[in-house]
Tab-separated table of C-alpha atoms in Angstrom:
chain	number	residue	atom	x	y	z
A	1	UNK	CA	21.007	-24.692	13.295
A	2	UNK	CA	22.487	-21.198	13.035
A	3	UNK	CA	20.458	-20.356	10.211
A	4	UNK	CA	17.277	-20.682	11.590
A	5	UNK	CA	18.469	-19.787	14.688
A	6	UNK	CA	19.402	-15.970	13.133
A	7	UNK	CA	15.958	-16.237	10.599
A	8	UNK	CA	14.101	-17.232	13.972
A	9	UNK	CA	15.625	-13.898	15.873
A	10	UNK	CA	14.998	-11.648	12.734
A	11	UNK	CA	11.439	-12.422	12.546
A	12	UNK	CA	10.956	-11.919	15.953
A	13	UNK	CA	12.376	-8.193	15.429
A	14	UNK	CA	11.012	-7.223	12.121
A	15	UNK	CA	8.021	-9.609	11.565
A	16	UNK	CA	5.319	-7.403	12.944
A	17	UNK	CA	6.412	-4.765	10.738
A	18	UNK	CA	6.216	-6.684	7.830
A	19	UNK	CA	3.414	-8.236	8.031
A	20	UNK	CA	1.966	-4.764	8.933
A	21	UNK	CA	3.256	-3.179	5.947
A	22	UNK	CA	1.839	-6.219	3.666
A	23	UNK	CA	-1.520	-5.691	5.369
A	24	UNK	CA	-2.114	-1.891	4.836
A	25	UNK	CA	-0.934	-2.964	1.099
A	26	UNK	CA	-2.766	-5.800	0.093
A	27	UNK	CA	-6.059	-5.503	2.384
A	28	UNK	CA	-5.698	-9.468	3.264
A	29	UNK	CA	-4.679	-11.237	6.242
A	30	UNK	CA	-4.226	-13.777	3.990
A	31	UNK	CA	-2.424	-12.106	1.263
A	32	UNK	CA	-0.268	-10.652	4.021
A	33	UNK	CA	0.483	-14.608	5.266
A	34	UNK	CA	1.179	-14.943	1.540
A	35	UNK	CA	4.141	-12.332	1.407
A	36	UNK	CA	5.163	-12.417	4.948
A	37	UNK	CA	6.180	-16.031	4.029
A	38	UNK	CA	7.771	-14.598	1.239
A	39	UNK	CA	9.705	-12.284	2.678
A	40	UNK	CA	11.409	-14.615	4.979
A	41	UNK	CA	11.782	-17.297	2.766
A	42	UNK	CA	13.696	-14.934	0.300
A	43	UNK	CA	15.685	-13.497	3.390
A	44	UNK	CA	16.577	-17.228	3.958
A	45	UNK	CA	17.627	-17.964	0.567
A	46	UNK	CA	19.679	-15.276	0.269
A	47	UNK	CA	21.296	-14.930	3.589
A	48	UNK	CA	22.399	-11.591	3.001
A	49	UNK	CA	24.760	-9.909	5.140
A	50	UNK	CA	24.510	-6.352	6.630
A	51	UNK	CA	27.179	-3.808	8.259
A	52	UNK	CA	23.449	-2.363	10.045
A	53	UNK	CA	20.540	-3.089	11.734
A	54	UNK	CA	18.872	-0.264	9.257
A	55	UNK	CA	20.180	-1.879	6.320
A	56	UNK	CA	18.447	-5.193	7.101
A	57	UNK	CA	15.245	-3.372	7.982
A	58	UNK	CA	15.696	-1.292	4.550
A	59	UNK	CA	15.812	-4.834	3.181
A	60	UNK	CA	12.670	-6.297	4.268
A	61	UNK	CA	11.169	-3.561	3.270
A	62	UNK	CA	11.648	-3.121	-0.068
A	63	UNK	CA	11.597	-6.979	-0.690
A	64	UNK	CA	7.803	-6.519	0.897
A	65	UNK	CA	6.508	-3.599	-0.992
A	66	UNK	CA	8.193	-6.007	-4.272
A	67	UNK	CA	6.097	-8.628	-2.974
A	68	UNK	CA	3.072	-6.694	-2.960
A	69	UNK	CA	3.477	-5.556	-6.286
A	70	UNK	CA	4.128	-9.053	-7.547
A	71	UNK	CA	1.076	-9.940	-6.090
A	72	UNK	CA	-0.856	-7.229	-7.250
A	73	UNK	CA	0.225	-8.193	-10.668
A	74	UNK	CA	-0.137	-11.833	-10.485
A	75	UNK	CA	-2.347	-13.179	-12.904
A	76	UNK	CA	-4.967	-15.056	-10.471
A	77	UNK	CA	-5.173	-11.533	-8.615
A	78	UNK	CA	-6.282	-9.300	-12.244
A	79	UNK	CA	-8.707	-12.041	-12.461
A	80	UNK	CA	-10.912	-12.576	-9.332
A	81	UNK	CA	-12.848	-10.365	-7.118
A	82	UNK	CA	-11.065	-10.471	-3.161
A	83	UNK	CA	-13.446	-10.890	-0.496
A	84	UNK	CA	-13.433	-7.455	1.380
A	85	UNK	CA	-11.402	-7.856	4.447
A	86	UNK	CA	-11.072	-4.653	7.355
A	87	UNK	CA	-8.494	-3.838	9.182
A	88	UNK	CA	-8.637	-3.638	13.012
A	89	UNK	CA	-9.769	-0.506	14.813
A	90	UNK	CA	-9.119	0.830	18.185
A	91	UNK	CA	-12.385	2.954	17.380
A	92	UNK	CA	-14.844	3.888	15.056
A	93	UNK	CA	-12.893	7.054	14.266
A	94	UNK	CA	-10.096	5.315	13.337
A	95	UNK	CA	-11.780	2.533	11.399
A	96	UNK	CA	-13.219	5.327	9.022
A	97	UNK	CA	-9.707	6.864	8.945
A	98	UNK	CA	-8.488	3.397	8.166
A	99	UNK	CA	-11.500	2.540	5.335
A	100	UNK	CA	-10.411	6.099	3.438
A	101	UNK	CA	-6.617	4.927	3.376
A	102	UNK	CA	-7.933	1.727	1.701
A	103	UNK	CA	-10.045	3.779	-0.864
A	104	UNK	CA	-6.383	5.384	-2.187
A	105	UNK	CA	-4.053	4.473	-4.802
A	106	UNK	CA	-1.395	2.377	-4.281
A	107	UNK	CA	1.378	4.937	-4.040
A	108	UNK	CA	-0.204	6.883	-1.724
A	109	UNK	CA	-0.789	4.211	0.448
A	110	UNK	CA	3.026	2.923	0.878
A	111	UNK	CA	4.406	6.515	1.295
A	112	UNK	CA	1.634	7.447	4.039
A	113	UNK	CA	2.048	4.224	5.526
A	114	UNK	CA	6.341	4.173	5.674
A	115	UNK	CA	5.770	7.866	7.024
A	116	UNK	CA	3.233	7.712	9.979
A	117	UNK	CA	3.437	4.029	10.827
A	118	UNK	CA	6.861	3.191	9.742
A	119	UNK	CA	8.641	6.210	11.244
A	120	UNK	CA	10.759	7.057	7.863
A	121	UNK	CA	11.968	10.279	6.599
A	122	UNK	CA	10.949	11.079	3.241
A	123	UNK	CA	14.451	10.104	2.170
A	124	UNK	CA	14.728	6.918	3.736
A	125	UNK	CA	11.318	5.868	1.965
A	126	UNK	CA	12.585	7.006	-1.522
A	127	UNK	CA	15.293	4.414	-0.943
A	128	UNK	CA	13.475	1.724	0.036
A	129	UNK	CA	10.256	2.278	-3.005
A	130	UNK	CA	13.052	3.170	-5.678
A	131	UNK	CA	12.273	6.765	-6.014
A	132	UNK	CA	13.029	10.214	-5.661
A	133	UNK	CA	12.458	11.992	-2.690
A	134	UNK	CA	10.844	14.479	-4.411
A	135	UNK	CA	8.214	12.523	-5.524
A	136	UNK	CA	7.674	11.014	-2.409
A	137	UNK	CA	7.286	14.236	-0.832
A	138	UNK	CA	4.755	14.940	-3.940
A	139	UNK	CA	2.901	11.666	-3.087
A	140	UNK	CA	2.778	12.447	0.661
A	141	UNK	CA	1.179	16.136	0.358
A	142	UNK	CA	-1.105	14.675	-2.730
A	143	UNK	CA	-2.244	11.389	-0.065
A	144	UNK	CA	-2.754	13.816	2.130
A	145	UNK	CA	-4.841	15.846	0.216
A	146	UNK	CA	-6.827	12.969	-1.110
A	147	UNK	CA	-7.384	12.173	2.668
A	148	UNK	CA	-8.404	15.455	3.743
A	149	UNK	CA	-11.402	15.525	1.192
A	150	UNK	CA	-12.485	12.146	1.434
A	151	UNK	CA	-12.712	12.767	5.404
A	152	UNK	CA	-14.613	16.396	4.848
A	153	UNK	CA	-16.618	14.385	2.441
A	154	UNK	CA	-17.226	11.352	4.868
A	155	UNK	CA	-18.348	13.640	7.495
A	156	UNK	CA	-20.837	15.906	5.092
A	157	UNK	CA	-22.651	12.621	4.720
């Protein structure tokens, strides 16, 4: 009972950001379902123990950007076409804003989303993606370059 009595309290701390993180990755509520289950399960299975809350939250979110990538990857995924799926907007502002984020790579994507949703230093999110903080401060400028013109380019239409 203490096990899912500790799973139970960690999802109710960390499971929105998962399942957020998942989202802006895979561009599926359901693929999100898919790796928020997971994410959990593997947390269950491996019971790991932390000396900090930051540590456990470092955790999850590695083993969901692995997830993502495994899905990515996955065989059934190189070979069908995913129905297109949008993420919620407050407004139409931020549903374009949302639809440009979509429309970049991968890498950009995680690093933008770790920094502005996630709260992470540059730092923080090269320790949780497995790379240097250099590049991650490449990837954020480039992201946000690649941003800034598809925006100028969104509103010259």
């Amino acid at each position: 009972m203490g096990e899912e009595t500790g799973l139970r309290q960690v999802m109710e701390c960390y499971g929105d950001m998962v399942y957020r993180l998942a989202l802006a990755q895979t561009h599926s509520s359901h693929d999100a379902d898919d790796v928020f289950q997971e994410v959990f399960l593997r947390y269950l299975r491996a019971a790991p123990a932390f000396r900090e809350e930051e540590h456990r939250k470092a955790w999850l979110l590695r083993v969901t950007v692995n997830c993502c990538k495994k899905l990515h990857g996955s065989f059934w995924r190189r070979h069908t076409v995913a129905l297109s799926e949008t993420l919620p907007a407050q407004n139409p502002e931020e549903g374009e804003l949302l639809g440009l984020l979509e429309g970049l790579p991968q890498k950009y994507r995680a690093v933008l989303h770790l920094y502005y949703y996630e709260g992470y230093a540059t730092e923080e999110i090269a320790a949780i993606l497995g790379r240097s903080p250099g590049t991650v401060r490449s990837q954020l400028s480039r992201g946000r370059a690649l941003l800034r013109d598809a925006w100028k380019g969104a509103e010259e239409l």
